[in-house]
Coordinates of C-alpha atoms and ligand atoms in Angstrom, one line a residue:
M1 CA 67.3 19.1 120.6
A2 CA 63.6 19.9 120.0
L3 CA 63.7 22.2 123.0
S4 CA 67.1 24.0 121.9
P5 CA 65.7 26.2 119.4
I6 CA 62.7 27.6 121.4
R7 CA 65.4 28.1 124.2
S8 CA 67.9 29.8 122.4
S9 CA 64.8 32.2 120.8
T10 CA 63.9 32.9 124.5
F11 CA 67.4 33.8 125.4
S12 CA 67.8 35.8 122.4
S13 CA 64.9 38.0 122.6
S14 CA 65.2 38.4 126.3
S15 CA 69.1 39.5 125.7
A16 CA 67.7 41.8 123.2
I17 CA 65.0 43.3 125.9
V18 CA 68.0 43.5 128.5
T19 CA 70.1 45.1 125.8
L20 CA 67.5 47.7 124.9
A21 CA 66.6 48.5 128.6
V22 CA 70.5 48.9 129.2
L23 CA 70.7 51.4 125.8
L24 CA 67.7 53.2 127.4
L25 CA 69.0 53.3 130.7
L26 CA 72.5 55.0 129.4
T27 CA 70.7 57.6 127.3
R28 CA 68.5 58.4 130.2
T29 CA 71.3 58.9 132.7
S30 CA 74.0 60.7 130.3
S31 CA 73.8 64.5 129.7
A32 CA 74.0 62.9 125.8
T33 CA 70.7 64.6 125.7
L34 CA 71.8 68.0 125.0
S35 CA 73.4 68.9 121.9
K36 CA 74.4 71.6 119.8
N37 CA 72.0 70.9 117.0
F38 CA 69.1 71.0 119.2
Y39 CA 67.3 73.8 117.8
S40 CA 68.7 73.6 114.1
K41 CA 65.3 72.6 112.9
T42 CA 63.0 73.9 115.4
C43 CA 64.4 77.7 115.7
P44 CA 67.5 78.1 113.3
N45 CA 68.1 81.8 114.3
V46 CA 67.7 81.3 117.7
F47 CA 71.6 82.1 117.6
N48 CA 71.7 85.5 115.9
T49 CA 68.9 86.5 117.7
V50 CA 70.6 86.1 120.9
K51 CA 73.9 87.1 120.0
S52 CA 72.3 90.6 118.6
V53 CA 70.3 91.7 121.9
V54 CA 73.2 91.0 123.7
K55 CA 75.8 92.7 121.4
S56 CA 73.9 95.9 121.7
A57 CA 73.4 95.3 125.6
V58 CA 77.4 94.9 126.1
A59 CA 78.0 98.1 123.7
K60 CA 76.0 100.1 126.5
E61 CA 77.5 98.6 129.3
P62 CA 80.3 95.9 129.1
R63 CA 79.6 94.7 132.8
I64 CA 76.2 93.4 131.7
G65 CA 78.4 90.6 130.1
A66 CA 79.7 89.3 133.3
S67 CA 76.2 89.7 134.9
I68 CA 74.9 86.9 132.7
V69 CA 77.8 84.4 133.0
R70 CA 77.6 84.7 137.0
L71 CA 73.5 84.7 136.2
F72 CA 74.3 81.1 134.5
F73 CA 76.6 79.9 137.3
H74 CA 74.2 80.7 139.9
D75 CA 71.5 79.2 138.1
C76 CA 73.4 75.4 137.4
F77 CA 74.6 75.4 141.0
V78 CA 70.8 75.3 142.4
Q79 CA 68.9 72.4 141.0
G80 CA 71.0 72.5 137.9
C81 CA 71.1 74.5 135.0
D82 CA 66.9 75.1 134.7
G83 CA 66.4 78.8 134.6
S84 CA 64.9 78.1 138.2
I85 CA 66.8 81.4 139.4
L86 CA 64.9 83.6 137.0
L87 CA 61.4 82.8 138.9
D88 CA 60.4 86.0 140.7
D89 CA 58.6 85.6 143.7
T90 CA 55.2 85.8 144.7
P91 CA 53.1 86.2 148.0
T92 CA 52.9 82.2 147.9
F93 CA 56.3 81.6 146.4
Q94 CA 60.3 82.6 147.8
G95 CA 62.4 82.0 144.6
E96 CA 66.1 82.3 144.8
K97 CA 66.5 85.9 143.7
T98 CA 66.6 86.8 147.8
A99 CA 68.8 84.4 148.6
A100 CA 72.0 85.5 150.5
A101 CA 74.2 84.8 147.1
N102 CA 72.2 86.6 144.8
N103 CA 70.2 89.5 146.8
N104 CA 70.8 92.9 145.7
S105 CA 74.0 91.2 143.9
V106 CA 72.9 89.1 140.9
R107 CA 71.6 91.1 137.7
G108 CA 70.9 90.8 134.6
Y109 CA 67.5 89.7 134.6
E110 CA 65.9 92.4 133.0
L111 CA 68.3 91.4 129.4
I112 CA 67.2 87.9 129.8
D113 CA 63.8 88.9 129.3
D114 CA 64.5 91.1 126.5
I115 CA 66.1 88.2 124.9
K116 CA 63.1 85.7 125.5
S117 CA 60.5 88.2 123.9
K118 CA 62.7 88.5 120.8
V119 CA 63.5 84.6 120.6
E120 CA 59.8 84.2 121.4
K121 CA 58.6 86.4 118.4
I122 CA 60.5 84.1 116.0
C123 CA 60.1 81.0 117.7
P124 CA 57.1 80.9 120.2
G125 CA 57.5 78.3 123.2
V126 CA 60.4 76.6 121.6
V127 CA 63.7 77.7 123.6
S128 CA 63.9 77.4 127.3
C129 CA 65.1 80.4 129.2
A130 CA 67.9 77.8 130.9
D131 CA 69.1 77.4 127.3
I132 CA 68.8 81.4 126.8
L133 CA 71.5 81.9 130.0
D134 CA 73.9 79.4 128.3
I135 CA 73.8 80.9 125.0
A136 CA 73.9 84.4 125.9
S137 CA 76.9 83.5 128.4
R138 CA 78.8 82.3 125.8
D139 CA 78.2 85.5 123.8
S140 CA 78.9 87.6 126.4
V141 CA 82.5 85.8 127.0
V142 CA 82.9 85.7 123.0
L143 CA 82.2 89.7 122.7
L144 CA 84.2 90.8 125.7
G145 CA 87.2 89.3 123.9
G146 CA 87.3 85.5 125.3
P147 CA 87.1 82.2 123.2
F148 CA 83.9 80.8 121.1
W149 CA 82.8 77.4 121.8
N150 CA 79.5 75.3 120.9
V151 CA 77.0 75.2 123.8
R152 CA 75.0 72.2 124.1
L153 CA 71.0 72.7 124.3
G154 CA 67.9 71.3 124.8
R155 CA 67.4 72.0 128.7
R156 CA 63.9 72.7 129.6
D157 CA 62.7 75.4 132.4
S158 CA 62.1 74.2 135.9
R159 CA 58.6 74.7 137.2
S160 CA 60.1 75.2 141.1
A161 CA 62.7 77.0 142.6
N162 CA 64.6 76.4 146.0
F163 CA 65.8 79.4 148.2
T164 CA 66.9 77.3 150.8
A165 CA 69.5 75.6 148.6
A166 CA 70.3 79.1 147.0
N167 CA 70.7 80.3 150.7
T168 CA 72.8 77.9 152.4
G169 CA 76.2 77.7 150.7
V170 CA 75.8 75.6 147.6
I171 CA 77.1 78.6 146.1
P172 CA 80.3 79.2 147.7
P173 CA 80.7 82.3 149.6
P174 CA 83.4 85.0 149.2
T175 CA 85.0 83.8 152.7
S176 CA 85.4 80.6 151.2
N177 CA 88.7 78.7 151.9
L178 CA 90.4 76.7 149.1
T179 CA 88.8 73.2 150.9
N180 CA 85.7 74.6 150.7
L181 CA 85.5 75.8 147.2
I182 CA 87.0 72.2 146.4
T183 CA 84.2 70.5 147.9
R184 CA 81.4 72.9 146.9
F185 CA 82.4 72.4 143.3
Q186 CA 83.0 68.4 143.7
D187 CA 79.3 68.6 145.1
Q188 CA 78.4 69.7 141.6
G189 CA 80.5 67.1 139.7
L190 CA 83.0 69.7 139.0
S191 CA 86.9 69.1 139.7
A192 CA 89.1 71.3 141.3
R193 CA 90.6 72.4 137.9
D194 CA 87.1 73.2 136.7
M195 CA 86.6 75.4 139.8
V196 CA 89.7 77.3 139.1
A197 CA 89.3 77.6 135.6
L198 CA 85.7 78.7 136.2
S199 CA 86.8 81.5 138.7
G200 CA 88.8 82.8 136.1
A201 CA 85.4 84.4 135.2
H202 CA 86.3 87.1 137.5
T203 CA 88.5 88.5 134.8
F204 CA 85.4 90.8 134.1
G205 CA 82.7 92.3 136.3
K206 CA 82.7 93.7 139.8
A207 CA 82.0 92.9 143.3
R208 CA 80.2 95.1 146.5
C209 CA 82.6 96.4 149.5
T210 CA 80.7 93.9 151.5
S211 CA 81.8 91.0 149.5
F212 CA 86.0 92.2 150.3
R213 CA 85.9 94.7 153.2
D214 CA 87.4 92.0 155.3
R215 CA 90.1 91.2 153.2
I216 CA 91.1 94.5 152.3
Y217 CA 91.3 95.8 156.1
N218 CA 92.2 92.3 157.9
Q219 CA 94.4 90.0 155.6
T220 CA 97.6 89.9 155.1
N221 CA 98.3 88.1 151.9
I222 CA 97.3 90.9 149.9
D223 CA 99.4 93.6 147.9
R224 CA 99.7 96.5 150.3
T225 CA 99.2 99.1 147.7
F226 CA 96.3 97.2 146.5
A227 CA 94.4 97.1 149.9
L228 CA 95.0 100.8 150.6
A229 CA 93.5 101.7 147.2
R230 CA 90.5 99.4 147.5
Q231 CA 89.9 101.2 150.9
R232 CA 89.4 104.5 149.3
R233 CA 85.9 103.3 148.3
C234 CA 85.0 100.8 150.9
P235 CA 84.9 102.1 154.2
R236 CA 85.8 100.1 157.4
T237 CA 82.6 99.8 159.3
N238 CA 79.9 97.3 158.2
G239 CA 76.8 98.9 156.9
T240 CA 78.8 102.0 155.4
G241 CA 79.6 101.7 151.6
D242 CA 78.5 98.2 151.6
N243 CA 77.6 98.3 147.8
N244 CA 80.2 100.3 146.5
L245 CA 81.6 98.5 143.6
A246 CA 85.2 97.3 142.5
N247 CA 86.4 95.7 139.6
L248 CA 87.3 92.2 140.2
D249 CA 90.4 92.3 137.8
F250 CA 91.9 95.8 138.4
R251 CA 93.9 95.6 134.9
T252 CA 91.2 94.8 132.1
P253 CA 87.6 94.9 134.0
N254 CA 85.8 95.0 130.8
H255 CA 87.9 92.2 128.9
F256 CA 87.9 88.6 128.9
D257 CA 91.5 87.3 129.5
N258 CA 94.0 85.7 132.1
N259 CA 94.8 88.9 133.8
Y260 CA 92.7 87.3 136.6
F261 CA 95.6 84.9 137.2
K262 CA 98.5 87.4 137.0
N263 CA 96.6 89.4 139.4
L264 CA 96.8 86.5 142.2
L265 CA 100.7 85.9 141.6
I266 CA 101.1 89.6 143.2
K267 CA 98.4 89.1 145.9
R268 CA 95.9 91.5 144.0
G269 CA 92.9 89.1 143.9
L270 CA 89.8 90.8 145.5
L271 CA 87.9 88.3 147.1
N272 CA 89.1 86.1 149.5
S273 CA 88.0 83.2 147.5
D274 CA 90.3 84.5 144.8
Q275 CA 93.4 84.4 146.5
V276 CA 93.0 81.1 148.3
L277 CA 93.4 79.9 144.6
F278 CA 97.4 80.9 144.8
N279 CA 98.0 80.6 148.5
G280 CA 100.6 78.3 149.0
G281 CA 98.1 75.3 148.8
S282 CA 97.5 72.7 145.8
T283 CA 95.9 74.9 143.1
D284 CA 99.2 77.2 142.9
S285 CA 100.8 75.5 140.3
L286 CA 97.5 75.6 138.0
V287 CA 97.3 79.3 138.8
R288 CA 100.8 79.8 137.7
T289 CA 100.3 77.9 134.5
Y290 CA 96.9 79.9 133.4
S291 CA 98.5 83.2 133.8
Q292 CA 101.6 82.2 131.6
N293 CA 99.4 80.5 129.4
N294 CA 96.0 82.0 127.8
K295 CA 95.4 79.2 125.4
A296 CA 95.6 77.1 128.4
F297 CA 93.2 79.1 130.4
D298 CA 90.9 79.3 127.3
S299 CA 90.8 75.9 126.7
D300 CA 89.9 74.6 130.1
F301 CA 87.3 77.6 130.8
V302 CA 85.6 76.3 127.7
K303 CA 85.4 72.6 128.8
A304 CA 84.7 73.6 132.5
M305 CA 81.9 75.9 131.1
I306 CA 80.3 72.8 129.0
R307 CA 80.7 70.6 132.2
M308 CA 78.9 73.6 134.7
G309 CA 76.4 73.3 131.7
D310 CA 75.6 69.9 131.6
I311 CA 74.5 69.8 135.4
K312 CA 71.1 68.3 135.9
P313 CA 69.5 69.6 132.9
L314 CA 65.7 68.9 132.9
T315 CA 65.1 67.1 129.4
G316 CA 62.3 65.5 127.4
S317 CA 59.0 66.0 129.1
Q318 CA 60.5 67.1 132.1
G319 CA 59.6 70.9 133.1
E320 CA 58.5 73.3 130.5
I321 CA 59.3 75.7 128.0
R322 CA 58.5 78.8 129.9
K323 CA 56.7 81.5 127.7
N324 CA 58.1 84.3 130.6
C325 CA 61.3 83.5 132.1
R326 CA 60.0 85.4 135.5
R327 CA 57.0 82.8 136.2
V328 CA 55.5 79.4 135.1
N329 CA 53.3 78.9 132.4
Ligands
HEM401 C1 84.5 80.0 143.1 C2 83.6 80.4 143.9 C3 83.1 81.6 143.6 C4 82.8 82.8 144.6 C5 83.1 82.3 145.9 C6 82.3 83.4 144.0 C7 81.9 85.1 144.2 C8 81.6 86.1 143.7 C9 81.5 87.7 144.3 C10 81.2 87.6 145.9 C11 80.8 88.1 143.5 C12 80.5 90.1 143.5 C13 79.3 89.7 144.1 C14 79.0 91.3 144.8 O1 79.6 91.6 145.7 O2 77.4 91.8 144.2 C15 81.1 87.7 142.3 C16 81.3 88.1 141.1 C17 81.0 87.6 140.0 N1 81.2 86.1 139.9 FE1 81.7 84.8 141.2 N2 82.3 83.6 142.5 C18 82.8 82.1 142.2 C19 82.5 81.7 141.2 C20 82.4 82.1 140.0 C21 81.9 81.5 138.8 C22 82.2 79.7 138.6 C23 81.8 82.1 137.9 C24 81.5 82.1 136.4 C25 81.8 81.1 135.7 C26 81.6 83.5 138.4 C27 81.6 84.7 137.8 C28 81.5 85.8 138.4 C29 81.1 87.0 137.5 C30 81.3 87.3 136.1 C31 81.0 88.4 138.4 C32 80.6 89.8 138.1 C33 79.4 89.9 138.1 C34 78.8 91.3 137.9 O3 79.7 92.3 137.4 O4 77.7 91.7 137.8 N3 82.3 83.3 139.7 N4 81.5 86.2 142.5
NAG402 C1 67.0 91.2 150.5 O1 67.6 92.5 150.3 C2 66.4 93.6 150.8 C3 67.0 95.1 150.2 O2 68.2 95.0 151.0 C4 66.0 93.5 152.1 O3 64.9 94.2 152.7 C5 65.3 91.7 152.2 O4 65.5 91.5 153.7 C6 66.8 91.1 151.8 N1 66.0 89.7 151.5 C7 66.4 88.6 152.1 C8 65.3 87.5 152.1 O5 67.6 88.5 153.1
NAG403 C1 66.0 72.5 148.4 O1 67.5 72.5 148.9 C2 67.5 72.0 150.0 C3 69.0 72.4 150.6 O2 70.1 71.9 149.7 C4 67.3 70.6 150.0 O3 67.6 70.0 151.2 C5 65.9 70.4 149.5 O4 65.3 68.9 149.5 C6 65.6 71.1 148.3 N1 64.0 71.1 148.2 C7 63.5 70.6 147.1 C8 61.9 70.7 147.0 O5 64.3 70.3 146.0
NAG404 C1 87.5 75.8 155.6 O1 86.0 76.4 155.7 C2 85.3 75.2 156.5 C3 83.9 76.0 156.2 O2 83.9 77.1 156.7 C4 85.7 74.9 158.0 O3 84.8 73.8 158.5 C5 87.2 74.6 157.8 O4 88.0 74.5 159.3 C6 87.9 75.2 156.8 N1 89.5 74.5 157.0 C7 90.6 75.4 156.9 C8 91.6 74.4 156.7 O5 90.4 76.4 157.3
NAG405 C1 88.8 92.4 161.4 O1 89.2 91.4 162.3 C2 88.3 91.8 163.5 C3 88.9 90.7 164.7 O2 88.2 89.4 164.3 C4 87.2 92.0 163.6 O3 86.5 92.4 164.6 C5 86.8 93.3 162.8 O4 85.3 93.4 162.4 C6 87.3 92.9 161.3 N1 87.1 93.7 160.3 C7 86.6 93.7 159.3 C8 86.4 95.0 158.5 O5 86.0 93.0 158.6
NAG406 C1 81.4 93.2 160.0 O1 81.2 91.8 159.2 C2 81.7 91.0 159.5 C3 81.2 90.2 157.9 O2 80.1 89.9 157.5 C4 81.9 90.2 160.3 O3 82.8 88.8 160.1 C5 82.3 91.2 161.4 O4 82.2 90.4 162.7 C6 81.6 92.2 161.3 N1 82.2 93.3 162.6 C7 81.4 94.0 163.1 C8 82.0 94.8 164.0 O5 80.2 93.9 163.2

């Protein structure tokens, strides 16, 4: 009898410790650490600042909006959304910019620099480059006619990059088949549905001849008129006209909408990796749905962008807030 209060108090204090530990673990492992209000006290004007820079850039050149969205994707797929793609090479450091998926292809770095320097003026040392990529991507989609959503913030910037990861297929190549695409997204915790919705980002922007040459000359699941039209500015021979550009969405290349999916239905996907989404496989019905229902596409695209933005963020005391997105502090 005399022992029982002692035992019960011992039990309750140790169970409290266990509960606390479990809570700590939960909060550390869940991505609940990102939040839409992260800068509401420390940099309430960050949204206006980012938006105004993106707005004038998009007014000058609409494609830049597409380029920023792709930059965010290529950042997130290599060691998480941590701004690693923004780090410049140095004599002793090879970053991600020259990896196969990025070299001579990813663009928009100067716009991120411009945004960062304006944000640093209003709130020095507060907003990460990784978060700027997310906000600027959202603003690009909105400014080009797509849906608005609240982005989740609080990421910090990496002090490293990974050329090897960026170079070895973590980012799927345009020659990918459907299985490969699904696997690559699954490796990042994203579903096949997320993958199809996110591919809808090919509703704007451009691709180089080298990314679609094999498709327009060698493939059969392509509309003949479309293939011939694309061949006019993309010569057959490797190494000639490699960097000539074509719109990913032939109908509304500077507008965010569901035309990308309508194109797939008539075999006018530009990349092999586009057309495999509608080629008799498991994603056909979803492509058909998105092509008929722009709201369904917008809604899934937003969910998938948020999930992509949640990939392995650095938070708390991890990483740093870079002063200049191109180099570690
Ligand atoms: C599903 C797998 C994907 C593949 C294989 C792929 C591949 C490509 C390729 C090859 C290009 C053209 C690059 C060039 O020729 O220079 C491109 C452009 C683009 N991609 Fe993707 N992509 C994929 C998914 C995504 C995702 C998830 C997003 C964003 C959410 C995205 C956004 C874009 C945009 C906006 C462009 C145009 C960029 C510009 O004009 O600067 N892509 N993609
Ligand atoms: C990147 O492209 C440049 C220019 O085409 C080329 O000289 C360089 O070798 C490429 N880098 C890598 C790592 O492939
Ligand atoms: C870089 O990426 C490669 C390939 O994904 C991986 O094996 C390696 O561990 C990564 N390196 C670092 C330092 O994270
Ligand atoms: C898809 O591509 C992967 C990787 O390139 C390859 O190993 C696989 O055999 C291909 N699958 C089909 C069904 O073609
Ligand atoms: C088309 O396929 C043939 C045979 O596989 C190949 O030799 C040729 O290089 C391909 N052409 C293009 C433009 O990719
Ligand atoms: C041209 O390049 C493609 C893709 O890189 C390759 O599959 C093909 O074999 C090349 N063709 C020739 C003739 O070198």
